[in-house]
Amino acid sequence: MQVSLEQVFNIVGKEENFNYSFVPDYSLSDDFALSSPIKFVGNVKNTAGIVTLNGQADFSANVICSRCAEEFLKHFSVAVEHTLVSELQNEESEDFYLVEGKQLDLDALICEDIILSLPFVFLCKEDCRGICPQCGKNLNNGECGCKKCVDPRMSALLELLDD
Ligand SMILES: [Zn+2]
Ligand SMILES: [Zn+2]
């Protein structure tokens, strides 16, 4: 969604609300596939000359568990919060999001925030047991019967305790 922020930048107290959904035309990550549109609810407002964008993006995606490689559906909620500027005063631009020509590509900004918020590791559940390194069985579905490798440091300790 292209948003003209001409009025919001120019008029103190001006506010605009958003409640819409969109589907990006490119993939956000190799690690998951969107299974719903991205829904954004938020607003942009001019408070005493400072323009802020606040909102939340919600969507679902099919994700591959980093531990057991099973696909699962995960819901994401990502906060989208920025101070918007129509021009940069200096090079310290990290805290500000530059809106060139006062025209904001809101979808692109939301997608940027989503990509930055994604974890490096997706787990189907907190205590996912992963797959057996020997036979490849998904251990969430039960033990596989392979002999457990004992950490050599641990077996040395056990031998000491035996004495
Ligand atoms: Zn898993
Ligand atoms: Zn096994």
CSV table of C-alpha atoms and ligand atoms in Angstrom, one decimal:
chain,number,residue,atom,x,y,z
A,1,MET,CA,0.0,0.0,0.0
A,2,GLN,CA,1.4,3.4,-1.0
A,3,VAL,CA,0.6,6.0,1.6
A,4,SER,CA,0.8,9.7,1.0
A,5,LEU,CA,2.1,11.3,4.2
A,6,GLU,CA,2.0,14.9,2.9
A,7,GLN,CA,-0.8,15.9,5.4
A,8,VAL,CA,0.6,13.9,8.3
A,9,PHE,CA,4.0,15.6,7.9
A,10,ASN,CA,2.5,19.0,7.5
A,11,ILE,CA,-0.3,19.1,10.1
A,12,VAL,CA,0.5,18.7,13.8
A,13,GLY,CA,-2.1,16.3,15.4
A,14,LYS,CA,-3.0,14.7,12.1
A,15,GLU,CA,-3.4,10.9,12.3
A,16,GLU,CA,-4.2,8.2,9.8
A,17,ASN,CA,-5.3,4.6,10.7
A,18,PHE,CA,-4.6,1.4,8.8
A,19,ASN,CA,-6.3,-1.9,8.9
A,20,TYR,CA,-5.6,-3.9,5.8
A,21,SER,CA,-4.1,-7.1,4.5
A,22,PHE,CA,-1.6,-7.7,1.7
A,23,VAL,CA,0.4,-10.5,0.1
A,24,PRO,CA,4.0,-9.6,-0.8
A,25,ASP,CA,5.0,-10.5,-4.4
A,26,TYR,CA,8.3,-11.9,-3.2
A,27,SER,CA,9.5,-14.5,-0.7
A,28,LEU,CA,10.3,-13.1,2.7
A,29,SER,CA,12.5,-16.0,3.7
A,30,ASP,CA,13.8,-19.4,2.4
A,31,ASP,CA,12.8,-20.9,5.7
A,32,PHE,CA,9.1,-20.5,5.5
A,33,ALA,CA,6.1,-20.0,3.2
A,34,LEU,CA,3.3,-17.6,4.0
A,35,SER,CA,0.0,-19.3,4.5
A,36,SER,CA,-2.0,-16.2,5.1
A,37,PRO,CA,-2.0,-12.6,3.9
A,38,ILE,CA,-0.1,-10.2,6.2
A,39,LYS,CA,-2.6,-8.2,8.2
A,40,PHE,CA,-1.5,-4.9,9.5
A,41,VAL,CA,-3.3,-2.7,12.1
A,42,GLY,CA,-1.7,0.5,13.1
A,43,ASN,CA,-1.5,4.2,12.6
A,44,VAL,CA,0.8,7.0,11.7
A,45,LYS,CA,0.5,10.3,13.6
A,46,ASN,CA,2.1,13.7,14.0
A,47,THR,CA,2.6,14.4,17.7
A,48,ALA,CA,4.1,17.9,18.2
A,49,GLY,CA,5.9,17.6,14.8
A,50,ILE,CA,7.2,14.1,15.3
A,51,VAL,CA,5.7,11.6,13.0
A,52,THR,CA,5.6,8.0,14.3
A,53,LEU,CA,4.3,4.8,12.8
A,54,ASN,CA,3.0,2.2,15.3
A,55,GLY,CA,1.3,-1.0,14.5
A,56,GLN,CA,1.4,-4.8,14.4
A,57,ALA,CA,1.7,-7.2,11.5
A,58,ASP,CA,0.1,-10.6,11.9
A,59,PHE,CA,0.4,-13.6,9.6
A,60,SER,CA,0.8,-17.4,9.6
A,61,ALA,CA,3.5,-19.4,7.8
A,62,ASN,CA,4.5,-22.9,7.1
A,63,VAL,CA,7.8,-23.3,8.8
A,64,ILE,CA,10.4,-26.1,8.8
A,65,CYS,CA,11.6,-27.1,12.3
A,66,SER,CA,15.3,-26.5,12.6
A,67,ARG,CA,15.7,-29.6,14.8
A,68,CYS,CA,13.4,-32.3,13.4
A,69,ALA,CA,12.7,-30.9,9.9
A,70,GLU,CA,9.0,-31.4,10.2
A,71,GLU,CA,6.8,-28.7,8.7
A,72,PHE,CA,4.5,-26.9,11.0
A,73,LEU,CA,2.2,-23.9,11.0
A,74,LYS,CA,3.3,-20.9,13.1
A,75,HIS,CA,1.6,-17.6,13.8
A,76,PHE,CA,3.7,-14.5,13.8
A,77,SER,CA,3.0,-11.1,15.4
A,78,VAL,CA,5.6,-8.4,14.6
A,79,ALA,CA,5.6,-4.9,16.0
A,80,VAL,CA,6.2,-2.2,13.5
A,81,GLU,CA,7.4,1.0,15.2
A,82,HIS,CA,9.3,3.8,13.5
A,83,THR,CA,9.9,7.5,13.7
A,84,LEU,CA,9.4,8.8,10.2
A,85,VAL,CA,11.2,11.7,8.7
A,86,SER,CA,10.8,13.4,5.3
A,87,GLU,CA,14.5,14.4,5.2
A,88,LEU,CA,17.6,13.5,7.2
A,89,GLN,CA,19.2,16.2,9.3
A,90,ASN,CA,22.5,14.3,9.5
A,91,GLU,CA,23.9,10.9,8.8
A,92,GLU,CA,22.7,9.4,12.1
A,93,SER,CA,19.8,7.8,10.3
A,94,GLU,CA,19.5,4.6,12.3
A,95,ASP,CA,16.7,5.9,14.5
A,96,PHE,CA,14.7,7.4,11.7
A,97,TYR,CA,13.1,6.0,8.7
A,98,LEU,CA,13.4,8.3,5.7
A,99,VAL,CA,10.2,8.6,3.7
A,100,GLU,CA,11.2,10.1,0.4
A,101,GLY,CA,8.8,12.5,-1.2
A,102,LYS,CA,6.5,11.9,1.8
A,103,GLN,CA,5.3,8.8,0.0
A,104,LEU,CA,5.5,5.7,2.1
A,105,ASP,CA,5.6,2.2,0.7
A,106,LEU,CA,4.0,0.7,3.8
A,107,ASP,CA,4.1,-2.9,2.6
A,108,ALA,CA,7.8,-2.8,2.0
A,109,LEU,CA,8.5,-1.3,5.4
A,110,ILE,CA,6.4,-4.0,7.1
A,111,CYS,CA,8.2,-6.7,5.2
A,112,GLU,CA,11.5,-5.3,6.2
A,113,ASP,CA,10.5,-5.4,9.8
A,114,ILE,CA,9.2,-8.9,9.5
A,115,ILE,CA,12.5,-10.2,7.9
A,116,LEU,CA,14.5,-8.5,10.7
A,117,SER,CA,12.4,-10.0,13.4
A,118,LEU,CA,12.6,-13.6,12.2
A,119,PRO,CA,14.5,-16.0,14.5
A,120,PHE,CA,17.5,-17.9,13.1
A,121,VAL,CA,16.0,-21.1,14.5
A,122,PHE,CA,12.4,-22.3,14.3
A,123,LEU,CA,11.3,-25.0,16.7
A,124,CYS,CA,8.0,-26.9,16.3
A,125,LYS,CA,7.9,-26.9,20.1
A,126,GLU,CA,10.1,-25.8,22.8
A,127,ASP,CA,11.3,-29.3,23.7
A,128,CYS,CA,11.5,-30.7,20.2
A,129,ARG,CA,13.7,-33.8,20.5
A,130,GLY,CA,14.9,-33.6,16.9
A,131,ILE,CA,16.0,-36.6,14.8
A,132,CYS,CA,18.3,-39.5,15.7
A,133,PRO,CA,21.8,-38.7,14.2
A,134,GLN,CA,22.2,-42.5,13.6
A,135,CYS,CA,18.9,-43.6,12.0
A,136,GLY,CA,17.2,-40.3,11.2
A,137,LYS,CA,14.0,-41.1,13.0
A,138,ASN,CA,12.0,-38.2,14.4
A,139,LEU,CA,12.4,-38.8,18.1
A,140,ASN,CA,9.2,-36.8,18.9
A,141,ASN,CA,7.4,-39.9,17.6
A,142,GLY,CA,9.1,-42.2,20.1
A,143,GLU,CA,12.5,-43.7,20.8
A,144,CYS,CA,14.3,-45.4,17.8
A,145,GLY,CA,16.2,-48.0,19.7
A,146,CYS,CA,19.7,-46.9,18.6
A,147,LYS,CA,22.4,-47.1,21.2
A,148,LYS,CA,22.9,-43.7,22.8
A,149,CYS,CA,26.4,-42.2,22.3
A,150,VAL,CA,27.7,-41.4,25.8
A,151,ASP,CA,29.9,-38.3,26.0
A,152,PRO,CA,33.5,-39.6,26.5
A,153,ARG,CA,34.0,-37.1,29.4
A,154,MET,CA,30.9,-38.5,31.0
A,155,SER,CA,32.1,-42.1,30.8
A,156,ALA,CA,35.5,-41.1,32.3
A,157,LEU,CA,33.6,-39.6,35.2
A,158,LEU,CA,31.4,-42.7,35.6
A,159,GLU,CA,34.6,-44.9,35.7
A,160,LEU,CA,36.0,-42.7,38.4
A,161,LEU,CA,32.7,-43.1,40.4
A,162,ASP,CA,33.0,-46.8,40.0
A,163,ASP,CA,36.3,-47.0,41.8
B,1,ZN,ZN,10.8,-30.2,15.7
B,2,ZN,ZN,18.1,-44.0,15.9
